[in-house]
Short mmCIF file of C-alpha atoms in Angstrom, two decimals:
data_model
loop_
_atom_site.label_atom_id
_atom_site.label_comp_id
_atom_site.label_asym_id
_atom_site.label_seq_id
_atom_site.Cartn_x
_atom_site.Cartn_y
_atom_site.Cartn_z
CA MET A 1 -3.92 21.86 15.86
CA SER A 2 -2.53 23.81 12.89
CA LEU A 3 0.18 21.16 12.42
CA LEU A 4 -2.49 18.45 12.59
CA LEU A 5 -4.47 20.26 9.90
CA ASP A 6 -1.42 20.49 7.67
CA VAL A 7 -0.76 16.75 7.70
CA PHE A 8 -4.36 15.63 8.15
CA GLY A 9 -4.83 14.46 4.56
CA TYR A 10 -1.83 12.16 4.56
CA LEU A 11 -2.34 11.03 8.15
CA THR A 12 -5.95 10.09 7.56
CA VAL A 13 -5.03 7.87 4.59
CA LEU A 14 -2.43 5.99 6.65
CA LEU A 15 -4.84 5.63 9.56
CA HIS A 16 -7.66 4.51 7.31
CA GLY A 17 -5.38 1.94 5.68
CA SER A 18 -4.43 0.62 9.12
CA VAL A 19 -8.11 0.48 10.11
CA LEU A 20 -8.98 -1.48 6.96
CA ALA A 21 -6.16 -3.93 7.66
CA ALA A 22 -7.23 -4.44 11.30
CA GLN A 23 -10.88 -4.73 10.26
CA SER A 24 -10.03 -7.38 7.67
CA LEU A 25 -8.01 -9.35 10.21
CA THR A 26 -10.90 -9.14 12.68
CA LEU A 27 -13.68 -10.15 10.27
CA GLY A 28 -11.43 -12.70 8.56
CA GLY A 29 -10.56 -14.13 11.98
CA VAL A 30 -14.23 -14.57 12.87
CA ALA A 31 -14.84 -16.37 9.56
CA PHE A 32 -11.75 -18.56 9.98
CA LEU A 33 -12.65 -19.48 13.55
CA LEU A 34 -16.30 -20.29 12.84
CA ILE A 35 -15.89 -21.98 9.44
CA LEU A 36 -12.52 -23.72 9.78
CA ALA A 37 -10.72 -23.77 13.12
CA GLU A 38 -13.53 -24.79 15.47
CA PRO A 39 -15.48 -27.15 13.14
CA LEU A 40 -12.29 -29.00 12.10
CA ALA A 41 -10.62 -29.00 15.53
CA GLY A 42 -11.62 -32.60 16.24
CA ARG A 43 -10.34 -33.84 12.85
CA LEU A 44 -6.89 -32.20 12.97
CA GLY A 45 -5.38 -34.54 15.54
CA GLY A 46 -3.42 -33.06 18.40
CA SER A 47 -2.98 -29.72 16.64
CA GLY A 48 -6.72 -28.99 16.32
CA ALA A 49 -7.20 -27.54 19.80
CA THR A 50 -3.97 -25.52 19.51
CA ILE A 51 -5.01 -24.00 16.18
CA ALA A 52 -8.41 -22.99 17.56
CA ALA A 53 -6.93 -21.49 20.74
CA ARG A 54 -4.24 -19.52 18.88
CA SER A 55 -6.75 -18.32 16.31
CA ARG A 56 -8.88 -16.96 19.15
CA ARG A 57 -5.85 -15.18 20.61
CA LEU A 58 -4.93 -13.65 17.25
CA LEU A 59 -8.55 -12.59 16.76
CA ALA A 60 -8.56 -10.94 20.19
CA CYS A 61 -5.39 -8.98 19.30
CA SER A 62 -6.83 -7.96 15.92
CA SER A 63 -10.10 -6.71 17.38
CA LEU A 64 -8.25 -4.78 20.12
CA ALA A 65 -6.03 -3.16 17.46
CA LEU A 66 -9.14 -2.29 15.44
CA ALA A 67 -10.71 -0.59 18.46
CA LEU A 68 -7.59 1.47 19.18
CA LEU A 69 -7.06 2.51 15.54
CA VAL A 70 -10.70 3.51 14.99
CA ALA A 71 -10.72 5.44 18.26
CA THR A 72 -7.55 7.29 17.22
CA ALA A 73 -8.83 8.10 13.74
CA ALA A 74 -12.21 9.25 15.09
CA THR A 75 -10.58 11.48 17.71
CA ILE A 76 -8.44 13.21 15.07
CA GLN A 77 -11.40 13.69 12.76
CA ILE A 78 -13.53 15.12 15.58
CA LEU A 79 -10.78 17.59 16.53
CA VAL A 80 -10.30 18.67 12.91
CA LEU A 81 -14.05 18.99 12.32
CA ALA A 82 -14.50 21.10 15.45
CA ASP A 83 -11.61 23.37 14.50
CA THR A 84 -12.43 23.81 10.81
CA ALA A 85 -16.21 24.14 11.27
CA GLY A 86 -15.96 26.29 14.38
CA ILE A 87 -18.25 24.06 16.45
CA GLY A 88 -17.88 22.52 19.88
CA LEU A 89 -16.33 19.13 20.48
CA GLY A 90 -19.67 17.78 21.70
CA ALA A 91 -21.39 18.72 18.45
CA ALA A 92 -18.53 17.26 16.40
CA ALA A 93 -18.68 14.04 18.40
CA GLY A 94 -22.34 13.70 17.46
CA ALA A 95 -21.60 13.58 13.73
CA ASP A 96 -22.67 10.44 11.87
CA PHE A 97 -19.10 9.24 11.27
CA ALA A 98 -18.29 9.57 14.98
CA LEU A 99 -21.35 7.55 15.99
CA ALA A 100 -20.51 4.84 13.46
CA ASP A 101 -16.92 4.71 14.70
CA ALA A 102 -18.14 4.52 18.31
CA ALA A 103 -20.19 1.45 17.41
CA ILE A 104 -17.13 -0.20 15.82
CA VAL A 105 -14.99 0.56 18.88
CA ALA A 106 -17.62 -0.86 21.26
CA ALA A 107 -18.09 -4.04 19.20
CA SER A 108 -14.35 -4.59 18.78
CA LEU A 109 -13.64 -4.11 22.47
CA ALA A 110 -16.45 -6.48 23.39
CA MET A 111 -14.99 -9.10 21.03
CA ALA A 112 -11.48 -8.68 22.41
CA LEU A 113 -12.76 -8.92 25.98
CA ARG A 114 -14.84 -12.04 25.32
CA LEU A 115 -11.97 -13.80 23.53
CA SER A 116 -9.42 -13.00 26.23
CA GLY A 117 -10.56 -16.02 28.25
CA ASN A 118 -9.77 -19.63 27.48
CA SER A 119 -13.30 -20.75 26.59
CA PRO A 120 -14.76 -20.34 23.07
CA ALA A 121 -17.12 -17.43 22.52
CA PRO A 122 -20.73 -18.14 21.42
CA ARG A 123 -21.03 -18.15 17.65
CA TRP A 124 -24.06 -15.84 17.68
CA LEU A 125 -22.10 -13.27 19.68
CA LEU A 126 -19.11 -13.22 17.31
CA VAL A 127 -21.38 -12.99 14.27
CA SER A 128 -23.39 -10.16 15.85
CA LEU A 129 -20.28 -8.15 16.76
CA ALA A 130 -18.80 -8.73 13.31
CA CYS A 131 -22.05 -7.43 11.74
CA ILE A 132 -21.84 -4.25 13.85
CA VAL A 133 -18.26 -3.71 12.64
CA ILE A 134 -19.15 -4.09 8.96
CA VAL A 135 -22.27 -1.91 9.25
CA GLY A 136 -20.27 0.80 11.02
CA SER A 137 -17.59 0.65 8.33
CA VAL A 138 -20.07 0.89 5.46
CA ALA A 139 -21.81 3.83 7.18
CA THR A 140 -18.64 5.89 6.64
CA SER A 141 -18.02 4.78 3.03
CA HIS A 142 -18.76 6.41 -0.32
CA ALA A 143 -21.92 4.31 -0.53
CA ALA A 144 -23.51 5.96 2.51
CA SER A 145 -22.95 9.45 1.06
CA ARG A 146 -24.59 8.77 -2.32
CA LEU A 147 -27.93 10.32 -3.22
CA ASP A 148 -28.85 7.58 -5.70
CA ASP A 149 -28.82 3.80 -5.24
CA ARG A 150 -27.62 4.14 -1.65
CA PRO A 151 -29.08 0.83 -0.29
CA LEU A 152 -27.73 -1.17 -3.24
CA LEU A 153 -24.27 0.40 -2.98
CA MET A 154 -24.13 -0.19 0.77
CA VAL A 155 -24.93 -3.89 0.25
CA LEU A 156 -22.28 -4.13 -2.49
CA THR A 157 -19.69 -2.39 -0.29
CA SER A 158 -20.48 -4.79 2.56
CA LEU A 159 -20.04 -7.83 0.31
CA HIS A 160 -16.79 -6.39 -1.12
CA GLN A 161 -15.33 -5.81 2.35
CA ILE A 162 -16.49 -9.22 3.62
CA GLY A 163 -14.83 -10.93 0.65
CA ALA A 164 -11.55 -9.08 1.26
CA ALA A 165 -11.71 -9.95 4.95
CA ILE A 166 -12.27 -13.68 4.40
CA TRP A 167 -9.42 -13.92 1.89
CA ILE A 168 -6.77 -11.43 3.00
CA GLY A 169 -7.82 -11.12 6.63
CA GLY A 170 -8.02 -14.88 6.98
CA MET A 171 -4.50 -15.39 5.60
CA PRO A 172 -2.58 -14.90 8.93
CA TYR A 173 -4.87 -17.49 10.55
CA PHE A 174 -4.28 -19.87 7.64
CA LEU A 175 -0.51 -19.47 8.00
CA LEU A 176 -0.82 -20.05 11.73
CA ALA A 177 -2.82 -23.24 11.13
CA MET A 178 -0.41 -24.57 8.49
CA ALA A 179 2.51 -23.95 10.86
CA GLN A 180 0.78 -25.81 13.71
CA ALA A 181 -0.51 -28.78 11.67
CA ARG A 182 1.83 -31.74 11.95
CA ASP A 183 0.88 -34.15 9.15
CA GLY A 184 -0.30 -34.29 5.56
CA GLY A 185 -3.87 -35.12 6.55
CA ALA A 186 -4.18 -31.97 8.67
CA TRP A 187 -2.53 -29.81 5.97
CA ARG A 188 -4.96 -31.21 3.42
CA LEU A 189 -8.02 -30.49 5.57
CA VAL A 190 -6.93 -26.93 6.38
CA GLY A 191 -5.82 -26.21 2.81
CA LYS A 192 -9.01 -27.55 1.24
CA ARG A 193 -11.37 -25.70 3.59
CA PHE A 194 -9.49 -22.41 3.27
CA SER A 195 -9.32 -22.81 -0.51
CA LEU A 196 -13.12 -23.08 -0.62
CA MET A 197 -13.45 -20.03 1.64
CA SER A 198 -11.05 -18.04 -0.57
CA THR A 199 -12.87 -19.04 -3.76
CA ALA A 200 -16.15 -17.76 -2.33
CA ALA A 201 -14.38 -14.60 -1.14
CA VAL A 202 -12.94 -13.93 -4.61
CA ALA A 203 -16.42 -14.32 -6.09
CA LEU A 204 -17.71 -11.68 -3.64
CA ILE A 205 -14.82 -9.32 -4.38
CA VAL A 206 -15.14 -9.63 -8.16
CA GLY A 207 -18.94 -9.52 -8.29
CA ALA A 208 -19.44 -6.62 -5.87
CA GLY A 209 -16.34 -4.77 -7.09
CA THR A 210 -17.43 -4.93 -10.73
CA ALA A 211 -20.88 -3.60 -9.88
CA MET A 212 -19.41 -0.78 -7.77
CA ALA A 213 -16.96 0.15 -10.54
CA TRP A 214 -19.90 0.27 -12.96
CA VAL A 215 -21.53 2.93 -10.77
CA TYR A 216 -18.48 4.87 -9.50
CA VAL A 217 -16.33 4.85 -12.67
CA ALA A 218 -19.13 4.67 -15.24
CA ASP A 219 -17.10 4.89 -18.47
CA PHE A 220 -13.76 3.75 -19.83
CA SER A 221 -12.22 7.22 -20.18
CA ALA A 222 -12.62 7.70 -16.41
CA LEU A 223 -10.30 4.74 -15.81
CA TYR A 224 -7.31 6.71 -17.09
CA GLY A 225 -8.64 10.27 -17.03
CA THR A 226 -9.36 10.63 -13.30
CA ALA A 227 -7.41 9.96 -10.14
CA TYR A 228 -10.21 7.67 -8.93
CA GLY A 229 -9.97 5.63 -12.13
CA VAL A 230 -6.17 5.42 -11.95
CA MET A 231 -6.24 4.17 -8.36
CA THR A 232 -9.02 1.70 -9.23
CA SER A 233 -6.95 0.38 -12.15
CA THR A 234 -3.95 0.02 -9.83
CA LYS A 235 -6.04 -1.97 -7.37
CA VAL A 236 -7.23 -4.22 -10.19
CA LEU A 237 -3.65 -4.88 -11.33
CA MET A 238 -2.57 -5.87 -7.83
CA PHE A 239 -5.71 -7.98 -7.46
CA LEU A 240 -4.80 -9.87 -10.66
CA GLY A 241 -1.37 -10.57 -9.15
CA LEU A 242 -3.09 -11.89 -6.04
CA LEU A 243 -5.30 -14.10 -8.19
CA GLY A 244 -2.18 -15.59 -9.80
CA LEU A 245 -0.74 -16.46 -6.40
CA GLY A 246 -4.11 -17.77 -5.26
CA PHE A 247 -4.39 -19.99 -8.31
CA ALA A 248 -0.90 -21.40 -7.66
CA ASN A 249 -1.97 -22.18 -4.10
CA PHE A 250 -5.23 -23.71 -5.32
CA ARG A 251 -3.22 -26.12 -7.49
CA ALA A 252 -0.94 -26.91 -4.55
CA VAL A 253 -3.98 -27.76 -2.41
CA GLU A 254 -5.30 -30.04 -5.16
CA ARG A 255 -1.95 -31.85 -5.27
CA LEU A 256 -2.08 -32.14 -1.50
CA ARG A 257 -5.55 -33.61 -1.71
CA ARG A 258 -4.32 -36.30 -4.10
CA ASP A 259 -1.06 -36.94 -2.24
CA PRO A 260 -0.87 -35.97 1.48
CA THR A 261 2.94 -36.22 1.38
CA THR A 262 3.21 -33.21 -0.97
CA PRO A 263 5.48 -30.52 0.58
CA VAL A 264 3.64 -27.40 1.73
CA VAL A 265 6.59 -24.99 1.82
CA ARG A 266 5.69 -23.25 -1.44
CA LEU A 267 2.04 -23.06 -0.39
CA ARG A 268 2.99 -21.28 2.83
CA ARG A 269 5.48 -18.91 1.17
CA PHE A 270 3.03 -17.89 -1.54
CA ALA A 271 0.43 -17.30 1.19
CA GLU A 272 2.90 -14.96 2.94
CA VAL A 273 3.22 -12.94 -0.26
CA GLU A 274 -0.56 -12.98 -0.73
CA LEU A 275 -0.90 -11.47 2.72
CA GLY A 276 1.70 -8.76 2.03
CA VAL A 277 0.28 -7.74 -1.34
CA GLY A 278 -3.25 -7.96 0.03
CA LEU A 279 -2.44 -5.51 2.84
CA THR A 280 -0.94 -3.15 0.24
CA VAL A 281 -4.22 -3.32 -1.71
CA LEU A 282 -6.07 -2.32 1.46
CA PHE A 283 -3.86 0.77 1.85
CA ALA A 284 -4.46 1.63 -1.82
CA ALA A 285 -8.18 1.30 -1.09
CA ALA A 286 -7.74 3.77 1.77
CA SER A 287 -6.16 6.23 -0.66
CA LEU A 288 -9.13 5.69 -2.97
CA THR A 289 -11.55 6.81 -0.26
CA SER A 290 -9.94 10.27 -0.23
CA LEU A 291 -11.28 10.78 -3.76
CA PRO A 292 -14.71 11.61 -5.10
CA PRO A 293 -15.94 8.85 -7.45
CA ALA A 294 -14.97 9.35 -11.09
CA THR A 295 -18.60 9.60 -12.17
CA ASP A 296 -18.87 12.86 -10.18
CA LEU A 297 -16.03 14.45 -12.19
CA PRO A 298 -17.17 14.41 -15.83
CA PHE A 299 -15.09 17.47 -16.75
CA ASP A 300 -11.41 18.33 -16.91
CA ARG A 301 -10.29 14.75 -17.29
CA VAL A 302 -6.84 13.92 -18.63
CA SER A 303 -7.12 12.77 -22.25
CA TRP A 304 -5.44 9.75 -23.77
CA ALA A 305 -3.48 12.06 -26.08
CA GLU A 306 -2.08 13.94 -23.06
CA ILE A 307 -0.99 10.68 -21.44
CA VAL A 308 0.73 9.51 -24.63
CA GLU A 309 2.41 12.90 -25.12
CA ARG A 310 3.68 12.93 -21.52
CA ASN A 311 5.14 9.44 -21.82
CA VAL A 312 7.00 9.82 -25.12
CA PRO A 313 10.66 9.08 -24.18
CA HIS A 314 13.02 12.08 -24.09
CA TRP A 315 16.72 12.17 -23.43
CA PRO A 316 17.27 12.40 -19.64
CA ARG A 317 18.08 15.79 -18.11
CA PHE A 318 21.50 15.86 -16.45
CA GLU A 319 21.84 19.63 -16.06
CA SER A 320 20.11 21.33 -13.19
CA PRO A 321 18.91 24.94 -12.98
CA SER A 322 20.35 26.92 -10.11
CA HIS A 323 18.45 27.09 -6.85
CA GLU A 324 17.94 30.84 -7.27
CA ASP A 325 15.98 30.24 -10.50
CA LEU A 326 13.26 28.20 -8.78
CA ALA A 327 9.83 29.75 -8.52
CA ILE A 328 8.81 28.69 -5.06
CA PRO A 329 11.33 30.54 -2.87
CA ALA A 330 11.00 33.74 -4.89
CA LEU A 331 7.26 33.76 -5.30
CA GLN A 332 5.94 32.01 -2.21
CA ALA A 333 4.90 35.17 -0.37
CA LYS A 334 3.23 36.57 -3.45
CA LEU A 335 1.42 33.29 -4.12
CA ASP A 336 0.17 33.10 -0.54
CA ALA A 337 -1.19 36.63 -0.77
CA GLU A 338 -2.87 35.98 -4.11
CA ALA A 339 -4.36 32.73 -2.86
CA ALA A 340 -5.78 34.46 0.20
CA ARG A 341 -7.47 37.09 -2.01
CA ALA A 342 -8.68 34.85 -4.79
CA GLU A 343 -9.89 31.74 -3.02
CA THR A 344 -13.15 32.29 -1.25
CA ALA A 345 -14.67 28.89 -1.91
CA ALA A 346 -13.44 25.62 -0.42
CA ARG A 347 -11.24 23.93 -3.02
CA ALA A 348 -9.54 21.26 -0.94
CA PHE A 349 -11.10 17.88 -0.38
CA VAL A 350 -9.46 17.37 2.98
CA PRO A 351 -8.57 19.97 5.60
CA GLY A 352 -5.09 21.33 5.11
CA ALA A 353 -4.68 19.99 1.58
CA GLY A 354 -4.72 23.49 0.13
CA LEU A 355 -3.88 24.25 -3.49
CA PRO A 356 -0.81 23.05 -5.33
CA PRO A 357 1.49 26.04 -5.95
CA PRO A 358 2.12 27.03 -9.56
CA ILE A 359 5.43 25.90 -10.96
CA SER A 360 7.82 27.30 -13.52
CA GLY A 361 9.95 25.66 -16.17
CA PHE A 362 12.89 25.82 -13.76
CA ASP A 363 10.91 23.88 -11.15
CA ILE A 364 10.11 21.20 -13.72
CA ALA A 365 13.74 21.03 -14.82
CA TRP A 366 14.83 20.70 -11.18
CA SER A 367 12.39 17.86 -10.53
CA GLU A 368 13.21 15.98 -13.76
CA TYR A 369 16.94 16.29 -13.03
CA ASN A 370 16.32 14.71 -9.61
CA HIS A 371 14.32 11.84 -11.03
CA HIS A 372 16.79 11.15 -13.84
CA TRP A 373 19.85 10.99 -11.57
CA ALA A 374 17.90 8.84 -9.13
CA GLY A 375 17.13 6.61 -12.11
CA ILE A 376 20.85 6.29 -12.92
CA LEU A 377 21.54 5.14 -9.34
CA VAL A 378 18.65 2.65 -9.21
CA LEU A 379 19.52 1.31 -12.67
CA ALA A 380 23.11 0.77 -11.51
CA ILE A 381 21.79 -1.05 -8.42
CA GLY A 382 19.68 -3.39 -10.54
CA ILE A 383 22.48 -4.12 -13.02
CA LEU A 384 25.05 -4.78 -10.26
CA ALA A 385 22.57 -7.07 -8.49
CA LEU A 386 22.20 -9.01 -11.74
CA VAL A 387 25.99 -9.19 -12.12
CA GLU A 388 26.31 -10.50 -8.58
CA ARG A 389 23.57 -13.04 -9.25
CA SER A 390 25.43 -14.26 -12.33
CA GLY A 391 28.53 -14.96 -10.23
CA LEU A 392 30.77 -13.02 -12.63
CA ALA A 393 32.05 -10.43 -10.13
CA ALA A 394 32.07 -10.87 -6.35
CA TRP A 395 32.72 -7.14 -5.79
CA ALA A 396 29.27 -6.38 -7.17
CA ARG A 397 27.80 -7.52 -3.84
CA HIS A 398 28.50 -4.02 -2.48
CA TRP A 399 25.66 -2.58 -4.61
CA PRO A 400 23.46 -1.79 -1.53
CA LEU A 401 25.84 1.09 -0.66
CA LEU A 402 24.52 2.96 -3.68
CA PHE A 403 21.30 3.41 -1.72
CA LEU A 404 23.23 5.64 0.73
CA ALA A 405 24.22 7.89 -2.18
CA LEU A 406 20.58 7.94 -3.28
CA ALA A 407 19.43 8.87 0.25
CA LEU A 408 21.92 11.76 0.45
CA PHE A 409 20.92 12.99 -3.00
CA LEU A 410 17.21 12.97 -2.10
CA LEU A 411 17.82 14.62 1.28
CA VAL A 412 19.58 17.56 -0.38
CA ARG A 413 17.53 18.04 -3.55
CA SER A 414 14.02 16.58 -3.21
CA ASP A 415 12.50 19.69 -1.57
CA PRO A 416 14.48 22.79 -2.67
CA GLU A 417 12.30 25.18 -0.67
CA ALA A 418 13.14 23.34 2.57
CA TRP A 419 16.29 22.58 4.56
CA PRO A 420 19.15 22.17 3.61
CA LEU A 421 18.86 24.28 0.39
CA GLY A 422 15.76 26.35 1.15
CA ASP A 423 14.64 28.87 3.71
CA ILE A 424 12.13 26.58 5.44
CA GLY A 425 13.64 24.87 8.48
CA PHE A 426 13.75 21.08 8.90
CA TRP A 427 10.99 20.81 11.51
CA GLU A 428 8.84 23.48 9.90
CA SER A 429 9.06 21.67 6.56
CA LEU A 430 7.40 18.61 8.11
CA ARG A 431 4.09 20.48 7.98
CA ASP A 432 4.02 19.65 4.26
CA PRO A 433 2.80 16.05 3.64
CA GLU A 434 4.89 15.83 0.46
CA VAL A 435 8.04 16.72 2.37
CA VAL A 436 7.10 14.17 5.06
CA GLN A 437 6.84 11.46 2.41
CA HIS A 438 10.23 12.39 0.94
CA ARG A 439 11.84 12.33 4.41
CA LEU A 440 10.24 8.94 5.09
CA PHE A 441 11.78 7.54 1.92
CA VAL A 442 15.20 8.86 2.96
CA LEU A 443 14.78 7.26 6.39
CA LEU A 444 13.83 3.97 4.74
CA LEU A 445 16.82 3.99 2.40
CA VAL A 446 19.49 4.13 5.11
CA PRO A 447 18.62 0.93 7.05
CA PHE A 448 17.60 -0.55 3.72
CA ALA A 449 21.17 -0.11 2.44
CA LEU A 450 23.06 -0.98 5.61
CA PHE A 451 21.11 -4.16 6.41
CA GLU A 452 21.40 -5.58 2.91
CA TRP A 453 25.08 -4.65 2.59
CA ALA A 454 25.84 -6.27 5.97
CA VAL A 455 23.92 -9.39 4.95
CA ARG A 456 25.67 -9.71 1.58
CA THR A 457 29.13 -9.19 3.02
CA GLY A 458 28.55 -11.68 5.84
CA ARG A 459 28.57 -9.12 8.66
CA LEU A 460 25.03 -10.10 9.61
CA LYS A 461 24.41 -13.81 9.64
CA ARG A 462 21.03 -14.06 11.38
CA ARG A 463 18.39 -15.36 8.98
CA GLY A 464 15.86 -12.70 9.95
CA SER A 465 18.25 -9.86 9.02
CA ALA A 466 18.00 -10.71 5.33
CA LEU A 467 14.23 -10.16 5.46
CA VAL A 468 14.62 -6.43 6.29
CA PHE A 469 15.52 -5.57 2.69
CA PRO A 470 12.49 -7.17 0.98
CA LEU A 471 10.09 -5.89 3.64
CA LEU A 472 11.34 -2.31 3.34
CA THR A 473 11.34 -2.54 -0.47
CA ALA A 474 7.72 -3.70 -0.51
CA PHE A 475 6.79 -1.12 2.14
CA GLY A 476 8.44 1.68 0.16
CA GLY A 477 6.56 0.64 -2.98
CA GLY A 478 3.29 0.58 -1.08
CA LEU A 479 4.03 4.00 0.42
CA LEU A 480 3.92 5.49 -3.09
CA LEU A 481 0.25 4.50 -3.27
CA THR A 482 -0.77 5.94 0.10
CA HIS A 483 -1.51 9.59 -0.40
CA SER A 484 -4.54 11.85 -0.25
CA HIS A 485 -5.88 13.57 -3.33
CA SER A 486 -7.31 16.92 -4.28
CA LEU A 487 -11.01 17.50 -4.75
CA GLY A 488 -10.93 17.75 -8.51
CA ASN A 489 -8.84 16.41 -11.33
CA VAL A 490 -5.71 18.51 -10.99
CA ARG A 491 -4.27 17.51 -14.33
CA GLN A 492 -0.59 17.96 -13.57
CA GLU A 493 -0.88 16.06 -10.29
CA LEU A 494 -2.73 13.24 -12.02
CA LEU A 495 -0.17 12.95 -14.84
CA ILE A 496 2.65 12.83 -12.28
CA GLU A 497 0.74 10.22 -10.26
CA MET A 498 0.47 8.04 -13.37
CA THR A 499 4.25 7.98 -13.68
CA HIS A 500 4.63 6.96 -10.03
CA VAL A 501 2.20 4.04 -10.15
CA PRO A 502 4.59 1.82 -12.20
CA LEU A 503 7.38 2.69 -9.72
CA ALA A 504 5.15 1.52 -6.87
CA LEU A 505 4.17 -1.72 -8.62
CA PHE A 506 7.77 -2.56 -9.58
CA GLY A 507 8.89 -1.80 -6.02
CA ILE A 508 6.21 -4.05 -4.51
CA ALA A 509 7.09 -6.82 -6.98
CA ALA A 510 10.83 -6.45 -6.21
CA GLY A 511 10.23 -6.74 -2.46
CA TRP A 512 8.07 -9.83 -2.58
CA THR A 513 10.10 -11.69 -5.21
CA ARG A 514 13.21 -11.13 -3.07
CA TRP A 515 11.16 -12.46 -0.13
CA LEU A 516 10.39 -15.62 -2.15
CA GLU A 517 14.05 -16.02 -3.08
CA LEU A 518 14.94 -16.06 0.61
CA ARG A 519 12.04 -18.19 1.79
CA LEU A 520 11.80 -20.82 -0.95
CA PRO A 521 14.26 -23.71 -1.21
CA GLU A 522 16.41 -24.30 -4.28
CA PRO A 523 15.69 -24.68 -7.16
CA GLU A 524 12.29 -22.96 -6.69
CA SER A 525 13.92 -19.74 -5.48
CA ARG A 526 16.04 -19.36 -8.62
CA ILE A 527 13.43 -17.57 -10.74
CA ALA A 528 12.64 -15.15 -7.91
CA GLY A 529 16.38 -14.49 -7.54
CA TRP A 530 16.53 -13.16 -11.11
CA ALA A 531 13.17 -11.41 -11.01
CA TRP A 532 13.74 -8.80 -8.30
CA PRO A 533 16.92 -7.23 -9.80
CA ILE A 534 15.02 -6.93 -13.09
CA CYS A 535 12.31 -5.04 -11.18
CA PHE A 536 15.00 -2.60 -9.97
CA VAL A 537 16.20 -2.15 -13.55
CA ALA A 538 12.60 -1.39 -14.54
CA VAL A 539 12.34 1.19 -11.72
CA GLY A 540 15.58 2.81 -12.88
CA LEU A 541 14.40 3.02 -16.49
CA SER A 542 11.05 4.42 -15.40
CA LEU A 543 12.81 7.17 -13.45
CA LEU A 544 15.06 7.94 -16.42
CA LEU A 545 11.97 8.40 -18.62
CA TYR A 546 10.16 10.53 -16.03
CA ARG A 547 8.76 13.82 -17.35
CA GLU A 548 6.65 16.64 -15.96
CA SER A 549 6.11 18.52 -19.21
#
């Protein structure tokens, strides 16, 4: 239980992100089935019945996954509540969030069970079960915990989640339908109907999201001065990218409507990227729910002057302090004792989050040195990838091996208080969510490097092998956005988070542009082929400019 408490904050964000993704696929599947697949089945030729049947199967899998994920998340929260509040499991299981989650689990299981057969489910039943899911979800949101405007905010949250479900959650069903359709007429019907659904969904997302931001963020300074505002701004940036892809697909559907012989390859590939980026937005939304709304934190915000001062470029730091000079190993026992005496009130927003330890100038120098050398390696990767792309030097194709050097560097230096440099053992160090995230990145980098190197040198020739690199790149970028936050505006944490958001966005862009390079035919893939190495160069430069003071 103590280990669960230690990692609860990070674990709950990942679980909540997975729940949001499964919920969107479930609600989006219901909308797709009832608005597109079943009504159009008779007009799609021989593929109509297949599309409807496979959509039902995918919906059954999505709703079953939703039930399992919500049950897992609820069980963990009940255990943590019982342990931290000192109450029995029965009392914890009677909490409002547990009852709401129980309703979602029951509705999702009922949907999965009803769709497991071959016959269509009654429309009223699917709509009713979907309504239970959305009501249960909203009952555990920020809106339900507000003292003012609660009914209005709950309606807005419902509309926001429904819009995201129809657009992003409906995307796998749309891809399934486009893959099954066999002629231009069927592609046109599916594309046109889904385009109309997506347009309505975007209107719901923008309208409800703007109204919610008006209440939760309240003023412009909160957009950059609070963690809630920064994460909201990040979501908006990714949403604008999604709108760009959606607009490109809208134009493709219009061309298809005028000429049924128009190729649909680009439409399908852009939809794949829309799905990937959309799921990342859902995980960022899960991170947002670990924060109090910005309007509740009017004090101690980061000022614009502080942000500008922190981001003024300095010459990178290539000299490291010695390990013995770091504050954490020497002062940890003293800090723990002081914290135990001084902290009598709850300061953490989530169980186990605790307080960030104070740092010294040596700690900052150690961290900046790490980021700057990592920047050198990533910058070299981006430049060599550009050189390879230009065709000027065939040897440059070995650039993925630099990721192995980066993984080794991070393993040794990212957490000086833990193994191999520090006194904290490897397994014991995994109680710290920050260490867990660093270890995850190291684990990602190794297959990341080996797969791409094997693909580029011809050792792996299977087409699917090349997709490992872009998927892991996009996943790694998204991972930077999935973290829990402290209760208040911890200024240093917030300033550091601001420097990591561009890294996440460049990483996500690099992954999905590489995906497009692989999935689009020539010459359409050419622009994507130049874009993703430039994203790596941008990541490298961002790391070189990284500062903590």
